[in-house]
C-alpha positions as CSV (number, residue, x, y, z in Angstrom):
1,M,57.6,34.9,48.1
2,P,54.3,35.6,46.5
3,A,53.5,39.3,45.2
4,A,51.5,41.3,47.5
5,P,47.8,41.0,46.8
6,V,46.6,43.5,44.3
7,T,43.8,45.9,45.3
8,P,41.0,45.8,42.9
9,R,41.0,48.8,40.6
10,T,38.5,50.6,38.4
11,P,39.0,50.0,34.7
12,S,41.8,52.2,33.1
13,P,40.3,55.6,32.0
14,V,42.7,55.8,29.0
15,A,41.8,54.8,25.5
16,T,42.0,51.1,25.1
17,Q,45.4,50.0,23.6
18,R,45.6,46.8,21.5
19,V,48.1,44.1,22.4
20,L,49.1,41.1,20.1
21,H,49.8,37.8,22.0
22,V,51.9,35.5,19.8
23,I,51.5,31.9,20.8
24,N,51.8,28.5,19.7
25,G,48.3,27.3,19.8
26,E,48.5,23.6,19.4
27,H,47.6,22.6,23.1
28,Y,45.3,23.9,25.6
29,S,47.3,23.4,28.9
30,G,48.9,25.6,31.5
31,A,50.5,28.4,29.5
32,E,47.4,28.4,27.2
33,R,45.2,28.8,30.1
34,V,47.2,32.0,31.1
35,Q,46.8,33.4,27.6
36,D,43.1,32.7,27.6
37,L,42.5,34.3,31.0
38,L,44.5,37.3,30.2
39,A,42.4,38.0,27.2
40,L,39.4,37.7,29.3
41,Q,40.8,40.0,32.1
42,L,43.1,42.6,30.6
43,P,40.1,44.7,28.9
44,Q,38.9,46.0,32.4
45,F,42.5,47.4,32.7
46,G,42.5,49.1,29.3
47,F,44.1,46.5,27.0
48,E,42.4,44.7,24.2
49,V,44.1,41.5,23.3
50,G,44.4,39.6,19.9
51,F,46.0,36.2,19.2
52,A,48.6,35.1,16.6
53,C,48.9,31.3,16.5
54,V,52.1,30.1,14.9
55,K,51.1,26.3,15.5
56,P,47.2,26.6,15.4
57,D,45.3,23.8,16.7
58,R,43.3,23.0,19.9
59,F,43.6,26.4,21.4
60,S,41.3,28.2,18.6
61,E,38.7,25.6,19.2
62,V,38.5,25.4,23.1
63,R,39.6,28.8,24.5
64,Q,37.0,30.6,26.6
65,A,37.9,34.1,24.9
66,Q,36.0,33.2,21.7
67,H,35.2,36.8,21.1
68,V,38.9,37.7,20.7
69,H,40.4,38.1,17.3
70,L,42.6,35.1,16.5
71,F,44.8,35.0,13.4
72,E,46.2,31.7,12.3
73,M,49.8,32.3,11.0
74,P,51.4,28.6,10.8
75,M,55.1,28.6,10.7
76,R,56.5,26.5,7.7
77,G,59.5,25.7,9.8
78,R,61.6,27.0,12.9
79,F,63.2,29.7,10.8
80,D,60.1,30.9,8.8
81,L,60.9,34.6,8.1
82,G,57.8,34.9,6.0
83,C,55.8,34.3,9.2
84,A,57.7,37.1,10.8
85,R,56.8,39.5,7.8
86,R,53.3,38.6,7.9
87,L,53.1,39.3,11.6
88,A,54.6,42.8,11.2
89,E,52.1,43.6,8.5
90,L,49.3,42.3,11.0
91,I,50.6,44.5,13.8
92,R,50.8,47.7,11.5
93,A,47.4,46.9,10.0
94,E,45.5,46.3,13.2
95,D,47.4,49.1,15.1
96,Y,48.8,46.8,17.9
97,A,50.9,48.8,20.4
98,L,52.8,45.9,21.8
99,V,53.7,42.3,21.1
100,H,53.6,39.7,23.9
101,A,55.0,36.4,23.0
102,H,54.9,33.2,25.1
103,T,57.2,30.4,23.7
104,P,60.7,30.0,22.3
105,R,59.0,29.4,18.9
106,S,56.7,32.2,18.9
107,V,59.2,34.8,20.4
108,L,61.6,33.9,17.5
109,V,59.2,35.4,14.8
110,G,57.4,37.7,17.4
111,S,60.7,39.3,18.2
112,L,61.4,40.2,14.4
113,A,57.8,41.2,13.9
114,A,58.1,43.6,16.6
115,K,61.3,45.1,15.5
116,W,60.1,45.4,12.0
117,A,56.7,47.1,13.1
118,G,58.5,49.3,15.4
119,V,56.6,48.2,18.6
120,P,58.0,46.9,22.1
121,L,58.2,43.2,22.9
122,V,57.2,41.5,26.1
123,Y,58.2,37.8,26.7
124,H,56.5,35.6,29.2
125,V,58.8,33.0,30.9
126,H,56.4,30.2,31.7
127,S,59.0,27.4,32.5
128,P,62.8,27.0,32.3
129,T,63.4,26.4,28.5
130,G,66.6,24.7,29.1
131,N,65.0,22.1,31.2
132,D,61.8,21.6,29.5
133,S,62.2,17.9,28.2
134,T,64.2,14.9,28.4
135,R,65.7,15.8,25.0
136,R,68.8,17.7,26.1
137,L,70.0,18.8,22.7
138,Q,66.8,20.3,21.8
139,N,66.6,22.1,25.3
140,W,70.0,23.6,24.6
141,V,68.9,24.8,21.1
142,N,65.7,26.2,22.4
143,A,67.4,28.0,25.1
144,K,70.0,29.6,22.8
145,L,67.2,30.7,20.3
146,E,65.1,32.0,23.1
147,H,68.1,34.1,24.6
148,W,68.8,35.5,21.2
149,S,65.2,36.4,20.6
150,I,64.6,38.3,23.8
151,R,67.8,40.2,24.1
152,H,66.1,43.5,23.0
153,A,62.7,42.7,24.8
154,A,61.3,45.7,26.7
155,Q,60.4,43.3,29.5
156,L,60.4,39.7,30.6
157,I,57.7,38.4,32.7
158,A,58.5,35.4,35.1
159,V,55.8,33.5,36.6
160,S,57.7,32.5,39.7
161,P,60.7,34.0,41.8
162,S,62.8,31.0,40.7
163,L,62.2,31.8,37.1
164,K,63.1,35.6,37.6
165,Q,66.3,34.4,39.3
166,L,67.1,32.1,36.4
167,M,66.7,34.9,33.9
168,E,68.8,37.2,35.9
169,Q,71.6,34.5,36.0
170,Q,71.4,34.4,32.3
171,G,72.5,38.2,32.2
172,F,69.2,40.0,32.1
173,S,69.1,43.1,34.6
174,P,66.5,42.7,37.6
175,E,64.8,45.8,36.2
176,R,64.0,43.8,32.9
177,V,62.5,41.0,34.7
178,T,59.0,41.3,36.3
179,Y,57.6,38.7,38.6
180,V,53.8,38.3,37.8
181,P,52.5,35.1,39.4
182,N,50.0,33.0,37.4
183,G,46.4,33.4,38.6
184,V,43.1,31.5,38.1
185,P,39.4,32.1,38.8
186,A,37.7,31.2,42.1
187,I,35.9,27.8,41.9
188,D,32.5,28.1,43.8
189,L,32.4,24.8,45.7
190,P,31.1,24.3,49.2
191,P,33.8,23.5,52.0
192,R,35.5,20.1,51.6
193,Q,35.2,17.3,54.1
194,R,37.5,14.5,54.7
195,P,36.5,11.5,52.9
196,E,35.1,8.7,55.2
197,Q,36.2,5.7,52.9
198,S,37.7,5.5,49.5
199,W,39.8,8.5,48.2
200,T,39.9,9.7,44.7
201,L,43.3,11.0,43.9
202,G,43.6,13.4,40.8
203,I,46.0,14.6,38.4
204,A,45.4,17.0,35.4
205,A,48.1,17.7,32.7
206,L,49.4,17.2,29.3
207,F,50.9,14.1,30.0
208,R,54.4,13.9,28.9
209,P,57.6,12.4,30.6
210,R,58.5,15.5,32.9
211,K,55.2,15.2,34.5
212,G,56.0,12.0,36.3
213,I,52.8,10.1,35.8
214,E,54.8,6.9,36.0
215,V,55.8,7.9,39.6
216,L,52.1,8.3,40.5
217,I,51.2,5.0,39.0
218,E,53.8,3.1,41.0
219,S,52.8,5.0,44.0
220,L,49.2,4.0,43.5
221,A,50.2,0.3,43.0
222,A,52.2,0.5,46.3
223,L,49.4,2.0,48.3
224,R,46.8,-0.4,47.1
225,S,49.1,-3.2,47.9
226,R,49.2,-2.0,51.4
227,G,45.5,-1.8,51.6
228,V,45.0,1.8,51.2
229,D,41.8,2.5,49.6
230,V,42.6,4.9,46.8
231,T,41.9,5.2,43.1
232,L,43.2,7.6,40.6
233,R,41.4,10.0,38.3
234,A,43.8,11.3,35.3
235,V,42.6,14.2,33.3
236,G,44.2,15.5,30.3
237,P,45.7,14.1,26.9
238,F,48.8,12.6,26.2
239,E,51.5,14.4,24.3
240,T,52.1,11.5,21.8
241,P,50.5,8.2,21.1
242,E,53.9,6.4,21.7
243,Y,54.0,7.9,25.1
244,E,50.4,6.9,26.0
245,R,51.2,3.3,25.0
246,E,54.3,3.2,27.1
247,V,52.4,4.5,30.2
248,K,49.3,2.0,29.7
249,T,51.9,-0.8,29.5
250,L,53.1,0.2,32.9
251,V,49.5,0.2,34.2
252,K,49.0,-3.1,32.8
253,K,52.2,-4.6,34.2
254,L,51.4,-3.3,37.6
255,G,47.7,-4.4,37.6
256,V,46.2,-1.3,38.5
257,G,44.0,-0.6,35.3
258,D,40.8,-1.0,37.2
259,A,41.8,1.6,39.6
260,I,42.5,4.3,37.0
261,I,40.1,6.4,35.2
262,W,41.5,8.3,32.2
263,T,39.2,11.1,31.2
264,G,41.1,12.5,28.3
265,F,40.9,16.5,27.6
266,T,38.5,18.5,29.3
267,Q,37.3,22.1,28.9
268,D,35.8,22.1,32.4
269,I,38.6,21.5,34.8
270,A,36.4,22.7,37.8
271,A,33.9,19.7,37.2
272,E,36.8,17.3,37.4
273,L,38.2,18.9,40.4
274,R,35.0,18.3,42.2
275,Q,35.4,14.7,41.9
276,M,38.7,14.5,43.6
277,D,39.7,14.4,47.2
278,L,43.5,14.9,46.8
279,F,45.4,16.7,44.0
280,V,48.8,15.0,43.1
281,L,51.4,16.5,40.7
282,P,54.5,14.3,40.6
283,S,56.5,16.6,38.2
284,L,60.1,15.7,37.6
285,F,61.3,19.0,36.4
286,G,60.4,22.0,34.1
287,E,57.6,23.5,36.2
288,G,57.1,27.4,36.3
289,L,54.1,28.1,38.6
290,P,51.6,25.3,37.3
291,M,48.2,26.5,36.7
292,V,46.6,23.0,37.6
293,V,48.0,23.5,41.2
294,L,46.5,27.0,41.6
295,E,43.2,25.5,40.4
296,A,43.3,22.6,42.8
297,M,43.9,25.2,45.6
298,A,41.1,27.5,44.3
299,A,38.8,24.3,44.6
300,G,40.0,23.6,48.0
301,L,41.9,20.5,47.4
302,P,45.0,19.6,49.4
303,V,47.9,19.2,47.1
304,V,50.9,16.6,47.2
305,A,53.4,17.7,44.6
306,S,57.2,17.5,43.8
307,H,59.4,20.1,45.3
308,V,60.5,21.4,41.9
309,E,61.0,24.9,40.6
310,G,58.0,27.1,41.2
311,V,55.8,24.7,42.9
312,P,56.8,25.4,46.6
313,E,56.0,29.1,45.8
314,A,52.5,28.1,45.7
315,I,52.3,25.1,48.2
316,R,53.5,25.7,51.6
317,H,54.7,22.2,53.1
318,R,52.2,20.9,55.7
319,E,50.1,24.1,55.4
320,D,48.3,23.7,52.0
321,G,49.6,20.2,51.3
322,L,52.8,18.1,51.3
323,L,56.0,18.4,49.1
324,V,58.1,15.5,48.2
325,E,61.3,15.0,46.3
326,P,60.9,14.3,42.6
327,A,61.1,10.9,41.2
328,S,60.4,9.2,44.7
329,V,57.9,6.6,44.6
330,S,58.3,5.8,48.2
331,Q,58.0,9.5,49.5
332,L,55.1,10.2,47.2
333,A,53.4,7.1,48.4
334,M,54.2,8.0,52.3
335,A,52.9,11.4,51.6
336,I,49.6,10.2,50.2
337,E,49.1,7.7,52.9
338,E,49.8,10.2,55.6
339,L,46.8,12.3,54.4
340,V,44.5,9.3,53.7
341,V,45.1,7.2,56.9
342,G,47.1,9.5,59.3
343,D,45.5,11.8,61.8
344,E,48.5,14.5,62.4
345,L,47.3,16.7,59.5
346,D,43.7,17.9,59.5
347,Y,42.2,17.8,56.0
348,E,39.7,20.4,56.3
349,T,42.5,22.8,57.6
350,L,44.7,22.0,54.4
351,S,41.6,22.7,52.3
352,N,40.8,26.0,53.7
353,N,44.4,27.2,53.7
354,A,44.7,26.2,50.0
355,R,41.7,28.2,49.1
356,E,42.4,31.3,51.1
357,R,46.0,31.4,49.7
358,H,44.6,31.2,46.2
359,G,42.2,34.1,46.8
360,E,44.9,36.2,48.3
361,F,47.9,35.7,45.9
362,F,46.8,33.8,42.8
363,S,43.5,35.1,41.2
364,D,43.2,35.7,37.5
365,R,42.3,39.4,38.2
366,S,45.5,40.0,40.3
367,M,47.6,38.4,37.4
368,A,46.1,40.7,34.7
369,A,46.3,43.7,37.0
370,N,50.1,43.2,37.4
371,L,50.6,42.6,33.5
372,A,48.6,45.8,32.9
373,E,51.0,47.7,34.9
374,V,53.9,46.3,33.0
375,Y,52.3,47.3,29.7
376,Q,51.4,50.9,31.1
377,K,55.2,51.4,32.1
378,I,56.4,50.2,28.8
379,L,53.9,52.4,26.8
380,G,54.6,55.4,29.0
381,Y,51.3,56.2,30.9
Protein backbone atom coordinates (compact mmCIF):
# COMPACT_ATOMS: atom_id res chain seq x y z
CA MET A 1 0.00 0.00 0.00
CA PRO A 2 1.18 3.59 -0.57
CA ALA A 3 2.71 5.47 2.32
CA ALA A 4 0.41 7.76 4.26
CA PRO A 5 0.22 11.29 2.88
CA VAL A 6 2.91 13.59 4.24
CA THR A 7 1.67 16.72 5.98
CA PRO A 8 3.48 19.76 4.53
CA ARG A 9 6.09 21.01 6.97
CA THR A 10 8.04 24.17 7.39
CA PRO A 11 11.69 24.07 6.31
CA SER A 12 14.08 22.47 8.78
CA PRO A 13 15.29 24.95 11.39
CA VAL A 14 18.69 23.28 11.64
CA ALA A 15 21.73 24.31 9.64
CA THR A 16 21.75 22.96 6.10
CA GLN A 17 23.61 19.69 5.68
CA ARG A 18 25.28 18.78 2.40
CA VAL A 19 24.49 15.45 0.72
CA LEU A 20 26.35 14.04 -2.28
CA HIS A 21 24.27 12.02 -4.74
CA VAL A 22 26.49 9.66 -6.73
CA ILE A 23 24.76 8.80 -10.00
CA ASN A 24 25.49 7.43 -13.46
CA GLY A 25 24.35 10.43 -15.48
CA GLU A 26 24.41 9.04 -19.03
CA HIS A 27 20.60 9.13 -19.45
CA TYR A 28 17.69 11.23 -18.26
CA SER A 29 14.86 8.81 -17.57
CA GLY A 30 13.03 7.60 -14.45
CA ALA A 31 15.81 7.31 -11.87
CA GLU A 32 17.48 10.48 -13.11
CA ARG A 33 14.17 12.32 -12.81
CA VAL A 34 14.00 11.23 -9.16
CA GLN A 35 17.53 12.55 -8.56
CA ASP A 36 16.72 15.86 -10.24
CA LEU A 37 13.50 16.41 -8.30
CA LEU A 38 15.14 15.56 -4.99
CA ALA A 39 17.81 18.18 -5.66
CA LEU A 40 15.05 20.73 -6.17
CA GLN A 41 12.93 19.73 -3.17
CA LEU A 42 15.36 18.69 -0.41
CA PRO A 43 16.71 22.18 0.43
CA GLN A 44 13.36 23.16 1.97
CA PHE A 45 13.92 20.32 4.45
CA GLY A 46 17.47 21.35 5.33
CA PHE A 47 19.58 19.39 2.83
CA GLU A 48 21.69 20.79 0.01
CA VAL A 49 22.39 18.30 -2.79
CA GLY A 50 25.48 17.91 -4.94
CA PHE A 51 25.92 15.48 -7.84
CA ALA A 52 28.87 13.30 -8.76
CA CYS A 53 28.42 11.63 -12.17
CA VAL A 54 30.42 8.48 -12.89
CA LYS A 55 29.11 8.22 -16.49
CA PRO A 56 28.49 11.89 -17.32
CA ASP A 57 26.36 12.65 -20.35
CA ARG A 58 22.75 13.76 -20.89
CA PHE A 59 21.83 14.32 -17.22
CA SER A 60 24.24 17.24 -16.81
CA GLU A 61 22.78 18.95 -19.88
CA VAL A 62 19.03 18.60 -19.34
CA ARG A 63 18.48 18.46 -15.55
CA GLN A 64 16.19 21.10 -14.07
CA ALA A 65 18.46 21.61 -11.05
CA GLN A 66 21.14 23.43 -13.03
CA HIS A 67 22.09 25.48 -9.96
CA VAL A 68 23.25 22.34 -8.13
CA HIS A 69 26.98 21.59 -8.12
CA LEU A 70 27.77 18.71 -10.47
CA PHE A 71 31.15 17.02 -10.47
CA GLU A 72 32.07 14.82 -13.42
CA MET A 73 34.08 11.82 -12.26
CA PRO A 74 33.99 9.31 -15.11
CA MET A 75 34.94 5.77 -14.19
CA ARG A 76 37.66 4.29 -16.40
CA GLY A 77 36.20 0.84 -15.82
CA ARG A 78 33.84 -1.02 -13.52
CA PHE A 79 36.55 -1.38 -10.83
CA ASP A 80 38.07 2.11 -11.01
CA LEU A 81 39.38 2.60 -7.47
CA GLY A 82 40.88 5.89 -8.55
CA CYS A 83 37.35 7.23 -8.98
CA ALA A 84 36.51 6.14 -5.43
CA ARG A 85 39.58 7.95 -4.11
CA ARG A 86 38.64 11.12 -5.98
CA LEU A 87 35.14 10.89 -4.58
CA ALA A 88 36.46 10.51 -1.03
CA GLU A 89 38.63 13.60 -1.50
CA LEU A 90 35.61 15.52 -2.83
CA ILE A 91 33.46 14.47 0.13
CA ARG A 92 36.06 15.72 2.59
CA ALA A 93 36.86 18.91 0.68
CA GLU A 94 33.22 19.91 0.18
CA ASP A 95 32.15 18.79 3.67
CA TYR A 96 29.42 16.39 2.57
CA ALA A 97 27.72 14.73 5.54
CA LEU A 98 26.29 11.75 3.67
CA VAL A 99 26.63 9.86 0.37
CA HIS A 100 23.51 8.75 -1.51
CA ALA A 101 24.10 6.35 -4.43
CA HIS A 102 21.51 5.32 -7.00
CA THR A 103 22.86 2.53 -9.24
CA PRO A 104 24.98 -0.63 -8.93
CA ARG A 105 27.83 1.14 -10.70
CA SER A 106 27.67 4.33 -8.64
CA VAL A 107 27.34 2.50 -5.32
CA LEU A 108 30.41 0.40 -6.06
CA VAL A 109 32.63 3.48 -5.89
CA GLY A 110 30.28 5.46 -3.66
CA SER A 111 30.41 2.89 -0.88
CA LEU A 112 34.22 2.87 -0.86
CA ALA A 113 34.37 6.65 -0.98
CA ALA A 114 31.92 6.98 1.90
CA LYS A 115 33.94 4.51 3.98
CA TRP A 116 37.24 6.26 3.28
CA ALA A 117 35.72 9.68 3.99
CA GLY A 118 34.04 8.47 7.18
CA VAL A 119 30.45 9.36 6.24
CA PRO A 120 27.30 7.19 6.09
CA LEU A 121 25.96 5.68 2.86
CA VAL A 122 22.37 5.57 1.61
CA TYR A 123 21.43 3.44 -1.40
CA HIS A 124 18.32 4.02 -3.52
CA VAL A 125 16.79 0.84 -4.99
CA HIS A 126 14.97 2.04 -8.12
CA SER A 127 14.37 -1.35 -9.73
CA PRO A 128 15.28 -5.03 -9.23
CA THR A 129 18.92 -5.22 -10.33
CA GLY A 130 18.76 -8.99 -10.78
CA ASN A 131 15.94 -8.54 -13.29
CA ASP A 132 17.04 -5.38 -15.06
CA SER A 133 17.69 -6.56 -18.61
CA THR A 134 17.52 -9.54 -20.94
CA ARG A 135 21.22 -10.27 -20.26
CA ARG A 136 21.04 -12.75 -17.41
CA LEU A 137 24.76 -12.99 -16.69
CA GLN A 138 25.09 -9.22 -16.51
CA ASN A 139 22.08 -9.06 -14.19
CA TRP A 140 23.65 -11.69 -11.91
CA VAL A 141 27.02 -9.92 -11.79
CA ASN A 142 25.43 -6.53 -11.13
CA ALA A 143 23.23 -7.94 -8.37
CA LYS A 144 26.23 -9.56 -6.65
CA LEU A 145 28.28 -6.35 -6.86
CA GLU A 146 25.33 -4.32 -5.60
CA HIS A 147 24.83 -6.62 -2.62
CA TRP A 148 28.53 -6.47 -1.71
CA SER A 149 28.61 -2.68 -2.03
CA ILE A 150 25.59 -2.01 0.18
CA ARG A 151 26.31 -4.52 2.95
CA HIS A 152 27.36 -1.69 5.30
CA ALA A 153 24.91 0.97 4.06
CA ALA A 154 23.21 2.93 6.81
CA GLN A 155 19.88 2.74 5.00
CA LEU A 156 18.35 1.39 1.81
CA ILE A 157 15.56 3.31 0.09
CA ALA A 158 13.01 1.18 -1.78
CA VAL A 159 10.65 2.98 -4.16
CA SER A 160 7.93 0.35 -3.80
CA PRO A 161 6.79 -2.22 -1.22
CA SER A 162 7.73 -5.02 -3.62
CA LEU A 163 11.32 -3.75 -3.74
CA LYS A 164 11.41 -3.42 0.04
CA GLN A 165 10.31 -7.04 0.30
CA LEU A 166 12.95 -8.06 -2.24
CA MET A 167 15.76 -6.43 -0.25
CA GLU A 168 14.53 -8.06 2.96
CA GLN A 169 14.53 -11.43 1.19
CA GLN A 170 18.17 -10.77 0.33
CA GLY A 171 19.01 -10.59 4.02
CA PHE A 172 18.65 -6.91 4.91
CA SER A 173 16.70 -6.29 8.10
CA PRO A 174 13.35 -4.48 7.76
CA GLU A 175 14.74 -1.60 9.85
CA ARG A 176 17.44 -0.95 7.24
CA VAL A 177 15.01 -0.73 4.30
CA THR A 178 12.68 2.27 4.13
CA TYR A 179 9.86 2.59 1.61
CA VAL A 180 9.93 6.05 0.03
CA PRO A 181 7.58 6.16 -2.96
CA ASN A 182 8.60 8.13 -6.00
CA GLY A 183 6.88 11.44 -6.57
CA VAL A 184 6.39 13.98 -9.35
CA PRO A 185 5.07 17.54 -9.51
CA ALA A 186 1.43 18.29 -10.16
CA ILE A 187 0.60 19.10 -13.78
CA ASP A 188 -1.82 21.99 -14.24
CA LEU A 189 -4.26 20.82 -16.90
CA PRO A 190 -8.02 21.26 -17.25
CA PRO A 191 -10.21 18.23 -16.50
CA ARG A 192 -10.00 15.64 -19.26
CA GLN A 193 -12.95 14.61 -21.37
CA ARG A 194 -13.46 11.43 -23.30
CA PRO A 195 -12.25 11.80 -26.91
CA GLU A 196 -15.14 11.86 -29.37
CA GLN A 197 -13.33 10.27 -32.30
CA SER A 198 -9.68 9.24 -32.75
CA TRP A 199 -7.68 8.38 -29.63
CA THR A 200 -3.99 9.09 -29.19
CA LEU A 201 -2.26 6.38 -27.20
CA GLY A 202 0.95 7.48 -25.53
CA ILE A 203 4.09 5.90 -24.17
CA ALA A 204 7.20 7.58 -22.76
CA ALA A 205 10.35 5.64 -21.95
CA LEU A 206 13.99 5.00 -22.58
CA PHE A 207 13.15 2.35 -25.14
CA ARG A 208 14.89 -0.95 -24.43
CA PRO A 209 13.69 -4.55 -24.63
CA ARG A 210 12.16 -4.74 -21.16
CA LYS A 211 9.80 -1.81 -21.86
CA GLY A 212 7.73 -3.99 -24.19
CA ILE A 213 7.27 -1.49 -27.01
CA GLU A 214 6.94 -4.39 -29.48
CA VAL A 215 3.89 -5.63 -27.57
CA LEU A 216 2.29 -2.20 -27.88
CA ILE A 217 3.09 -1.97 -31.60
CA GLU A 218 1.53 -5.38 -32.24
CA SER A 219 -1.52 -4.37 -30.18
CA LEU A 220 -1.80 -1.16 -32.21
CA ALA A 221 -1.77 -3.17 -35.43
CA ALA A 222 -4.43 -5.54 -34.09
CA LEU A 223 -6.68 -2.68 -32.99
CA ARG A 224 -6.43 -0.86 -36.30
CA SER A 225 -7.16 -4.07 -38.20
CA ARG A 226 -10.44 -4.23 -36.22
CA GLY A 227 -11.31 -0.67 -37.15
CA VAL A 228 -10.47 0.91 -33.78
CA ASP A 229 -9.41 4.52 -34.45
CA VAL A 230 -6.15 4.81 -32.49
CA THR A 231 -2.69 6.20 -33.14
CA LEU A 232 0.46 6.09 -31.02
CA ARG A 233 2.72 8.86 -29.77
CA ALA A 234 6.04 7.37 -28.60
CA VAL A 235 8.19 9.72 -26.52
CA GLY A 236 11.82 9.05 -25.68
CA PRO A 237 15.12 7.82 -27.10
CA PHE A 238 16.22 4.28 -27.85
CA GLU A 239 18.90 2.70 -25.68
CA THR A 240 20.89 1.61 -28.74
CA PRO A 241 20.73 2.20 -32.52
CA GLU A 242 20.54 -1.57 -33.02
CA TYR A 243 17.39 -1.85 -30.93
CA GLU A 244 15.84 1.11 -32.73
CA ARG A 245 16.40 -0.60 -36.09
CA GLU A 246 14.84 -3.79 -34.73
CA VAL A 247 11.71 -1.98 -33.56
CA LYS A 248 11.36 0.10 -36.73
CA THR A 249 11.64 -3.10 -38.78
CA LEU A 250 8.66 -4.51 -36.86
CA VAL A 251 6.70 -1.30 -37.49
CA LYS A 252 7.33 -1.59 -41.22
CA LYS A 253 6.44 -5.29 -41.25
CA LEU A 254 3.09 -4.61 -39.56
CA GLY A 255 2.34 -1.60 -41.75
CA VAL A 256 1.63 0.84 -38.92
CA GLY A 257 4.33 3.41 -39.64
CA ASP A 258 1.76 6.08 -40.53
CA ALA A 259 0.02 5.56 -37.18
CA ILE A 260 3.07 6.18 -34.98
CA ILE A 261 4.83 9.44 -34.15
CA TRP A 262 8.33 9.04 -32.69
CA THR A 263 9.21 12.25 -30.87
CA GLY A 264 12.62 11.34 -29.48
CA PHE A 265 13.83 12.72 -26.15
CA THR A 266 11.95 15.58 -24.53
CA GLN A 267 12.60 17.74 -21.49
CA ASP A 268 8.93 18.76 -21.34
CA ILE A 269 7.03 15.58 -20.55
CA ALA A 270 3.96 17.59 -19.50
CA ALA A 271 3.64 19.03 -23.02
CA GLU A 272 3.71 15.52 -24.46
CA LEU A 273 1.16 14.17 -21.98
CA ARG A 274 -1.23 16.95 -23.01
CA GLN A 275 -1.36 15.41 -26.49
CA MET A 276 -2.29 11.92 -25.27
CA ASP A 277 -5.69 10.46 -24.42
CA LEU A 278 -4.54 7.21 -22.83
CA PHE A 279 -1.14 6.28 -21.42
CA VAL A 280 0.22 2.78 -22.01
CA LEU A 281 3.22 1.12 -20.34
CA PRO A 282 3.56 -2.52 -21.51
CA SER A 283 6.72 -3.34 -19.52
CA LEU A 284 7.81 -6.97 -19.48
CA PHE A 285 9.70 -6.80 -16.16
CA GLY A 286 12.16 -4.71 -14.17
CA GLU A 287 9.96 -1.86 -12.92
CA GLY A 288 10.25 -0.23 -9.51
CA LEU A 289 7.63 2.53 -9.33
CA PRO A 290 7.70 4.09 -12.82
CA MET A 291 7.98 7.86 -12.74
CA VAL A 292 6.26 8.17 -16.09
CA VAL A 293 3.17 6.38 -14.76
CA LEU A 294 3.03 8.89 -11.89
CA GLU A 295 3.42 11.76 -14.37
CA ALA A 296 0.58 10.37 -16.46
CA MET A 297 -1.58 10.19 -13.33
CA ALA A 298 -0.65 13.77 -12.43
CA ALA A 299 -1.85 14.79 -15.90
CA GLY A 300 -5.14 12.98 -15.38
CA LEU A 301 -4.43 10.29 -17.96
CA PRO A 302 -5.99 6.87 -17.45
CA VAL A 303 -3.25 4.23 -17.66
CA VAL A 304 -3.13 0.77 -19.19
CA ALA A 305 -0.04 -1.01 -17.90
CA SER A 306 1.49 -4.40 -17.27
CA HIS A 307 0.96 -6.02 -13.88
CA VAL A 308 4.68 -6.12 -13.01
CA GLU A 309 6.59 -5.28 -9.81
CA GLY A 310 5.67 -1.82 -8.51
CA VAL A 311 3.16 -0.80 -11.20
CA PRO A 312 0.05 -2.08 -9.34
CA GLU A 313 1.19 -0.14 -6.28
CA ALA A 314 0.32 3.01 -8.24
CA ILE A 315 -2.45 1.89 -10.60
CA ARG A 316 -5.56 0.32 -9.09
CA HIS A 317 -7.22 -1.97 -11.62
CA ARG A 318 -10.43 -0.43 -12.98
CA GLU A 319 -10.10 2.59 -10.69
CA ASP A 320 -7.21 4.58 -12.20
CA GLY A 321 -6.74 2.44 -15.29
CA LEU A 322 -6.36 -1.17 -16.34
CA LEU A 323 -3.68 -3.77 -15.60
CA VAL A 324 -2.82 -6.61 -17.97
CA GLU A 325 -0.43 -9.53 -17.96
CA PRO A 326 2.99 -8.69 -19.41
CA ALA A 327 3.84 -9.76 -22.99
CA SER A 328 0.18 -10.38 -23.87
CA VAL A 329 -0.72 -8.63 -27.12
CA SER A 330 -4.32 -9.83 -26.89
CA GLN A 331 -4.86 -8.61 -23.31
CA LEU A 332 -3.27 -5.24 -24.01
CA ALA A 333 -5.35 -4.73 -27.15
CA MET A 334 -8.57 -5.76 -25.36
CA ALA A 335 -7.88 -3.39 -22.45
CA ILE A 336 -7.28 -0.46 -24.79
CA GLU A 337 -10.35 -1.37 -26.83
CA GLU A 338 -12.50 -1.54 -23.70
CA LEU A 339 -11.63 2.05 -22.87
CA VAL A 340 -11.87 3.35 -26.43
CA VAL A 341 -15.13 1.75 -27.59
CA GLY A 342 -16.69 0.33 -24.42
CA ASP A 343 -19.08 2.10 -22.05
CA GLU A 344 -18.58 0.14 -18.82
CA LEU A 345 -15.69 2.30 -17.58
CA ASP A 346 -16.18 6.06 -17.31
CA TYR A 347 -13.19 7.91 -18.79
CA GLU A 348 -13.66 11.06 -16.70
CA THR A 349 -13.88 9.04 -13.47
CA LEU A 350 -10.66 7.18 -14.24
CA SER A 351 -8.98 10.50 -15.06
CA ASN A 352 -10.09 12.18 -11.85
CA ASN A 353 -9.16 9.14 -9.76
CA ALA A 354 -5.65 9.09 -11.23
CA ARG A 355 -5.08 12.78 -10.57
CA GLU A 356 -6.38 12.56 -7.00
CA ARG A 357 -4.28 9.50 -6.22
CA HIS A 358 -1.16 11.24 -7.45
CA GLY A 359 -1.83 14.26 -5.25
CA GLU A 360 -2.48 12.14 -2.17
CA PHE A 361 0.43 9.70 -2.39
CA PHE A 362 2.94 10.53 -5.12
CA SER A 363 3.98 14.19 -5.03
CA ASP A 364 7.60 15.29 -5.34
CA ARG A 365 7.32 17.20 -2.06
CA SER A 366 6.19 14.13 -0.11
CA MET A 367 9.03 12.10 -1.67
CA ALA A 368 11.58 14.65 -0.47
CA ALA A 369 9.96 14.97 2.97
CA ASN A 370 10.08 11.22 3.52
CA LEU A 371 13.72 11.04 2.41
CA ALA A 372 14.68 13.99 4.61
CA GLU A 373 13.36 12.08 7.62
CA VAL A 374 15.67 9.19 6.73
CA TYR A 375 18.64 11.56 6.47
CA GLN A 376 17.81 13.17 9.80
CA LYS A 377 17.59 9.81 11.55
CA ILE A 378 20.96 8.72 10.15
CA LEU A 379 22.66 11.99 11.06
CA GLY A 380 21.18 12.00 14.55
CA TYR A 381 18.80 14.94 14.65
